[in-house]
XYZ file of C-alpha atoms in Angstrom:
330
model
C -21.738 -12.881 64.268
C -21.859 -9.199 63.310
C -18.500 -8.964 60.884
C -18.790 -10.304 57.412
C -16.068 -10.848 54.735
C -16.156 -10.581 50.963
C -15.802 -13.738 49.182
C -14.927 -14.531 45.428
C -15.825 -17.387 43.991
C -14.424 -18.882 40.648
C -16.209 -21.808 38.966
C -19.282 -20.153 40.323
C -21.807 -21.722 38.036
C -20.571 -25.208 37.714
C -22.079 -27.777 39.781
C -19.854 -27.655 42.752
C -19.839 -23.954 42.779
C -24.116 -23.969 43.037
C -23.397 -26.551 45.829
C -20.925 -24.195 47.469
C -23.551 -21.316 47.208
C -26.093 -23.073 48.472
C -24.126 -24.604 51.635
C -22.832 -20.726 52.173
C -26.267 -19.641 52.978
C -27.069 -22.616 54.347
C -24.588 -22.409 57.187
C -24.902 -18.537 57.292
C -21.563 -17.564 56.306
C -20.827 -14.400 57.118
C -20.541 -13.204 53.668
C -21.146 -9.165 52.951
C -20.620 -9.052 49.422
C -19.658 -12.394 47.017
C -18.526 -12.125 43.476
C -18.883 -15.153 40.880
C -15.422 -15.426 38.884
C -14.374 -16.937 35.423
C -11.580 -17.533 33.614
C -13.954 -17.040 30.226
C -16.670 -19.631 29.268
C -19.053 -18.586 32.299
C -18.818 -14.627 32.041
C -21.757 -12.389 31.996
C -23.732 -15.830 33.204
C -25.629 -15.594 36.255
C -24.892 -17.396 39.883
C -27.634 -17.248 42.208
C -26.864 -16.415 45.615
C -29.636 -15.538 48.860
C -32.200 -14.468 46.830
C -30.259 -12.380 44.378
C -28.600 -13.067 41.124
C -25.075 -11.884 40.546
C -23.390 -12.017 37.033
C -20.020 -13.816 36.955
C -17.055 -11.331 36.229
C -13.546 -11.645 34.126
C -11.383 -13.299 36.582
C -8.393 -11.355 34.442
C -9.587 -8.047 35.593
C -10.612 -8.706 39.080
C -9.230 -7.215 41.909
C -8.722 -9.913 44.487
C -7.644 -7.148 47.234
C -11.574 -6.383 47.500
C -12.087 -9.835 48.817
C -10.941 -11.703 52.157
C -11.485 -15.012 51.177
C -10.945 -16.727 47.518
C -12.936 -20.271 46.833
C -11.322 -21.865 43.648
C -13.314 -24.612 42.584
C -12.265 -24.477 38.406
C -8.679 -24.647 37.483
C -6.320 -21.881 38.203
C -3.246 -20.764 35.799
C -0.067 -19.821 37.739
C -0.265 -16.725 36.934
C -3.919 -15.851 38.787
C -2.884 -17.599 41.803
C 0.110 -15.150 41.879
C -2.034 -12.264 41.646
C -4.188 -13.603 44.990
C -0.920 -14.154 46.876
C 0.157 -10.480 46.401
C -3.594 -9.085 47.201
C -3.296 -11.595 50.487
C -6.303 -13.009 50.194
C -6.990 -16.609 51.914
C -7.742 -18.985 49.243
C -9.521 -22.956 49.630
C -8.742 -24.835 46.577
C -11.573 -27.687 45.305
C -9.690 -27.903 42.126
C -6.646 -29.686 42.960
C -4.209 -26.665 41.227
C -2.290 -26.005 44.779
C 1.099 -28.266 45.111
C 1.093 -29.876 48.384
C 3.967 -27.704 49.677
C 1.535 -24.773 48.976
C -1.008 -25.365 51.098
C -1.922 -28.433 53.067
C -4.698 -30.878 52.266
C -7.740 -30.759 54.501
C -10.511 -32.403 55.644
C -12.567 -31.125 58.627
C -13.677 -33.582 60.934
C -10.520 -35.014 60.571
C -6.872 -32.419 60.787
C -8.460 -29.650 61.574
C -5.214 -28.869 63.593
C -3.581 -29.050 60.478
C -5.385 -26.088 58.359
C -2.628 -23.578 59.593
C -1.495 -20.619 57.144
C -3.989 -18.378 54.664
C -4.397 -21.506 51.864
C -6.262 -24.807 52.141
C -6.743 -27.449 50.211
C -9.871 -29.516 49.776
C -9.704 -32.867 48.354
C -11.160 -35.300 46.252
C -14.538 -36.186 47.314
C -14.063 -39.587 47.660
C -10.902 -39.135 49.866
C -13.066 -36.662 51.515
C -14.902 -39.958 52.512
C -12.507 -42.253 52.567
C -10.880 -39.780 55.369
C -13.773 -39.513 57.263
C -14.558 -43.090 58.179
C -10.992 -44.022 58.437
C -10.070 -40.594 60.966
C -12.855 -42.081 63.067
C -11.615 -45.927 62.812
C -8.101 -45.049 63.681
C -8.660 -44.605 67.326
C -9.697 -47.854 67.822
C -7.566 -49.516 64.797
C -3.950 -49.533 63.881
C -3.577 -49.612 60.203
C -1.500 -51.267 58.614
C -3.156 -51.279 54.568
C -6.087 -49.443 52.712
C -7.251 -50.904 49.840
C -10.003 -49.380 48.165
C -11.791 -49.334 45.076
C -13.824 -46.211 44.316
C -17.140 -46.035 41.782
C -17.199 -41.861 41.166
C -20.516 -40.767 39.343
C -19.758 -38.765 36.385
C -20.746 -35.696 37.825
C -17.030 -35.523 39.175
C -16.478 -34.648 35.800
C -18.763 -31.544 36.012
C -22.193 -31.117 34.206
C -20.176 -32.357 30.687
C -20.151 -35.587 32.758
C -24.245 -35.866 33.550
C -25.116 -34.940 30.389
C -22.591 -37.229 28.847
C -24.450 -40.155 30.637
C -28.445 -38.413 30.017
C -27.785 -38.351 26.283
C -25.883 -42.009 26.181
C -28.747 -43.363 28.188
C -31.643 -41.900 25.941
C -30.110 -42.909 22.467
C -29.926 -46.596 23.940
C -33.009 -46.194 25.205
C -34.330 -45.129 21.357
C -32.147 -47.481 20.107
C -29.775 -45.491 18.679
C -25.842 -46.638 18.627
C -24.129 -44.860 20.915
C -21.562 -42.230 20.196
C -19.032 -41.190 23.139
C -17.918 -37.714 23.481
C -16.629 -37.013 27.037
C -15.579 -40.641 28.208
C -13.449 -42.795 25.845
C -16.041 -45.273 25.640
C -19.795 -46.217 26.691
C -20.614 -44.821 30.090
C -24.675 -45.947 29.558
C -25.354 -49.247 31.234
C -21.894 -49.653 31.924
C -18.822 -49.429 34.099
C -14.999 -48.235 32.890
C -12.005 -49.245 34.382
C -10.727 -45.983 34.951
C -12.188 -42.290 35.150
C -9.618 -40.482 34.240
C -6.432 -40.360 32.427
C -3.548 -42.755 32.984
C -0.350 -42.568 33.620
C 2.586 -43.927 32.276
C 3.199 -45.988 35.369
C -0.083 -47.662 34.778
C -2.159 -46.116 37.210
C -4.846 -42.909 37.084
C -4.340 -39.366 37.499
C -7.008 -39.573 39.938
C -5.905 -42.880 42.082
C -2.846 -41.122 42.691
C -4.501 -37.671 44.259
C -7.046 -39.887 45.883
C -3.873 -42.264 47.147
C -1.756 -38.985 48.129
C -4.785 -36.697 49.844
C -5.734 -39.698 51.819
C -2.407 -40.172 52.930
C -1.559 -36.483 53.970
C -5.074 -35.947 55.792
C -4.665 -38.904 57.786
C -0.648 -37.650 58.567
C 0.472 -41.261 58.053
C 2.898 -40.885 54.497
C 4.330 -44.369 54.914
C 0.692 -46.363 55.286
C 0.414 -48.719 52.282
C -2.149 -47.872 50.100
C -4.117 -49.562 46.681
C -6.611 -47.541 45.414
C -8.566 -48.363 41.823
C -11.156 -45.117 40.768
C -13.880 -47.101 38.473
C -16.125 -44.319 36.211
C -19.320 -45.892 36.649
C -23.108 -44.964 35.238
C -24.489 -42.636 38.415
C -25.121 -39.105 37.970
C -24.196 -38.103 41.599
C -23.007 -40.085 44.531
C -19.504 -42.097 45.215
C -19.534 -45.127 46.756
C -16.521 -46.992 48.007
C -15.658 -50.701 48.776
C -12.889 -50.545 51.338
C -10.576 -53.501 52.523
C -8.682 -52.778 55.948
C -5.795 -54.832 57.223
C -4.976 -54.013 61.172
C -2.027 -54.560 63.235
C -4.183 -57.012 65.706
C -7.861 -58.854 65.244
C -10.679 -56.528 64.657
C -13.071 -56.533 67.645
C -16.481 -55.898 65.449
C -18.438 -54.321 68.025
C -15.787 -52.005 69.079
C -15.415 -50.987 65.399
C -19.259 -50.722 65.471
C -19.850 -48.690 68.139
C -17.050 -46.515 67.201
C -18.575 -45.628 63.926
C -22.131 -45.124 65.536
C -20.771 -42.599 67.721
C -18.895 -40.514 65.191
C -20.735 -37.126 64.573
C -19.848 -37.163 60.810
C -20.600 -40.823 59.887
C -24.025 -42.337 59.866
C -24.313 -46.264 60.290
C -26.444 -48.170 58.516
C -27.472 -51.029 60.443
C -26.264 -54.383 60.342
C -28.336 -56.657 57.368
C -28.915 -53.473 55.106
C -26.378 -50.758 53.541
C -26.171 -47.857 52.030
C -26.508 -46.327 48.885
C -25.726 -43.617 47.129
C -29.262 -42.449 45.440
C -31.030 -43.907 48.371
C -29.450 -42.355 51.165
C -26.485 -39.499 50.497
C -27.218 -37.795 48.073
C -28.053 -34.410 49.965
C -26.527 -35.404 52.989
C -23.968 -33.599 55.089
C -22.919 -37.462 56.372
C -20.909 -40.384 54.991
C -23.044 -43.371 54.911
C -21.219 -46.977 56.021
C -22.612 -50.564 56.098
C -21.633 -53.884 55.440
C -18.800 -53.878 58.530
C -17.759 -57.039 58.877
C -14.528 -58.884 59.424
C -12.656 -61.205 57.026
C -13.325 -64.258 55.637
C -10.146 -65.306 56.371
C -7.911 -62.672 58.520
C -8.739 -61.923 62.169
C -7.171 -58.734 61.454
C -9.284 -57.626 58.106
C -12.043 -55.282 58.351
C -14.255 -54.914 55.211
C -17.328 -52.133 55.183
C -19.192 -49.895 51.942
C -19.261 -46.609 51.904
C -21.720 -43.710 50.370
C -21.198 -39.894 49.570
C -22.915 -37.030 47.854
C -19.761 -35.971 46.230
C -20.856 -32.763 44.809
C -22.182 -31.908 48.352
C -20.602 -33.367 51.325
C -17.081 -34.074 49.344
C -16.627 -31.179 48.074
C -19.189 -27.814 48.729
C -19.620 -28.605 52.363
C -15.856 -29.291 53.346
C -15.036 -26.573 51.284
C -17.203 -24.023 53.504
C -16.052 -25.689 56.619
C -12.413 -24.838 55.705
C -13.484 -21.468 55.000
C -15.035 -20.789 58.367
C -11.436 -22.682 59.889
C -9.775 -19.837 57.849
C -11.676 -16.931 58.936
C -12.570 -18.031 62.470
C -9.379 -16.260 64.444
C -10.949 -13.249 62.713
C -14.906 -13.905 64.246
């Protein structure tokens, strides 16, 4: 691989955007020269990248026809993404800015086929997940109802979120009242019904995405879906509790050996499981256990599932829709 691209980065310094420069070198990305972006707080900070350290620019004064590729992982104004369409750069969004009908919604092992055009969209980590057990189970399964309830670990909410939970967790430790700053209420020892805002309609801002990105990865808009995001007291890791309802009875070891086999998916053998600290955290893999049928329902499949979020749900998928973007070009 002798060509290399220029690459900008903006949210460089955050925690997804150290994940996303680590997994760049990591997987040798042809990158000649990168440049860390921000919209203001992070400027003149530094982002370390193979061995060097490069100080994050103004993303107002940029010039986004220097670069090939564009990795926005911190929220975009209108404006700035109008100023990379003109310089034609390609563009992966972690950040959830793109519309749908801007760019469509990606996951790798899954529809690939479907990353056509210059801009991608990566999403949440936990649909990354979500999507990547439930790609593999569909050749062998015919779905007829997800339902899914999702514990995210505060670092979804960037580093405000881990040290939100560090400083809770050492004034209870001291024995010192508690005084919440980023979540609405104690995080500390403790698990919220919701991690993020709501909407009027009852539900969260991020059980619709989650709901919607599943959806559009797995191409099936009309599958019923019930997702609940819970905000619970983990610094890094998302673990899921999925219910499955098929069209016919689930034939376990089928559905076993189905998961065993997929490259992106590691099973945990039957009488143990997964966990998030334990197991993914670092990982390029989705950890499942606990498969088993229902109590009940021939047709119900049940199963737990683990993901480094900041890693494998977001920096690695991002990268791997990077090198989809660039590959005609290789």
């Amino acid at each position: 691989m002798n060509e290399t691209f220029d690459i900008a980065v903006i949210g460089a310094t955050g925690l997804v955007g150290e994940a996303l420069l680590m997994v760049l070198d990591e997987r040798e990305f042809p990158v000649g020269n990168l440049f860390p972006l921000s919209a203001e707080a992070a400027v003149g900070q530094i982002a370390a990248f193979r061995e060097r350290n490069l100080r994050v620019r103004a993303l107002d004064s940029f010039d986004f026809a220097t670069v090939a590729l564009v990795f926005v992982v911190e929220p975009l104004a209108p404006a700035q993404l109008v100023r990379i369409e003109a310089a034609g750069c390609a563009l992966v969004d972690l950040s959830g800015t793109l519309p749908e009908r801007q760019a469509p919604c990606v996951v790798a092992g899954v529809n690939a086929p479907a990353a056509v055009g210059r801009w991608l969209r990566s999403p949440l980590p936990a649909a990354v997940a979500l999507a990547s057990v439930l790609g593999n189970l569909r050749t062998v399964l015919q779905l007829r109802r997800v339902t899914a309830t999702a514990c995210l670990a505060v670092s979804s909410h960037g580093r405000e979120g881990v040290e939100e939970l560090a400083r809770q967790t050492a004034q209870l430790l001291n024995a010192r009242p508690v005084e919440p700053q980023l979540f609405d209420r104690q995080i500390a020892f403790n698990l919220l019904a919701r991690a993020s805002a709501e909407m009027p309609d009852g539900h969260a801002r991020d059980e619709r995405r989650l709901a919607g990105e599943l959806l559009e990865v797995l191409g099936e808009p009309q599958l019923p879906v019930a997702i609940t995001c819970v905000q619970a007291p983990v610094f890094f890791g998302d673990s899921l509790a999925v219910s499955l309802l098929c069209a016919e009875p689930v034939d376990l070891p089928v559905v076993l050996h189905c998961l065993d086999d997929a490259p992106d998916l590691e099973l945990v053998e039957q009488g143990d499981y997964p966990t998030a600290v334990g197991d993914a955290l670092g990982q390029d893999l989705v950890y499942v256990g606990r498969v088993r049928a229902g109590l009940h329902d021939p047709c119900e499949l049940n199963l737990w599932i683990a993901s480094d979020n900041v890693r494998k749900g977001s920096a690695l998928n991002a990268v791997q829709l990077g090198e989809l973007l660039l590959k005609p070009h290789l």
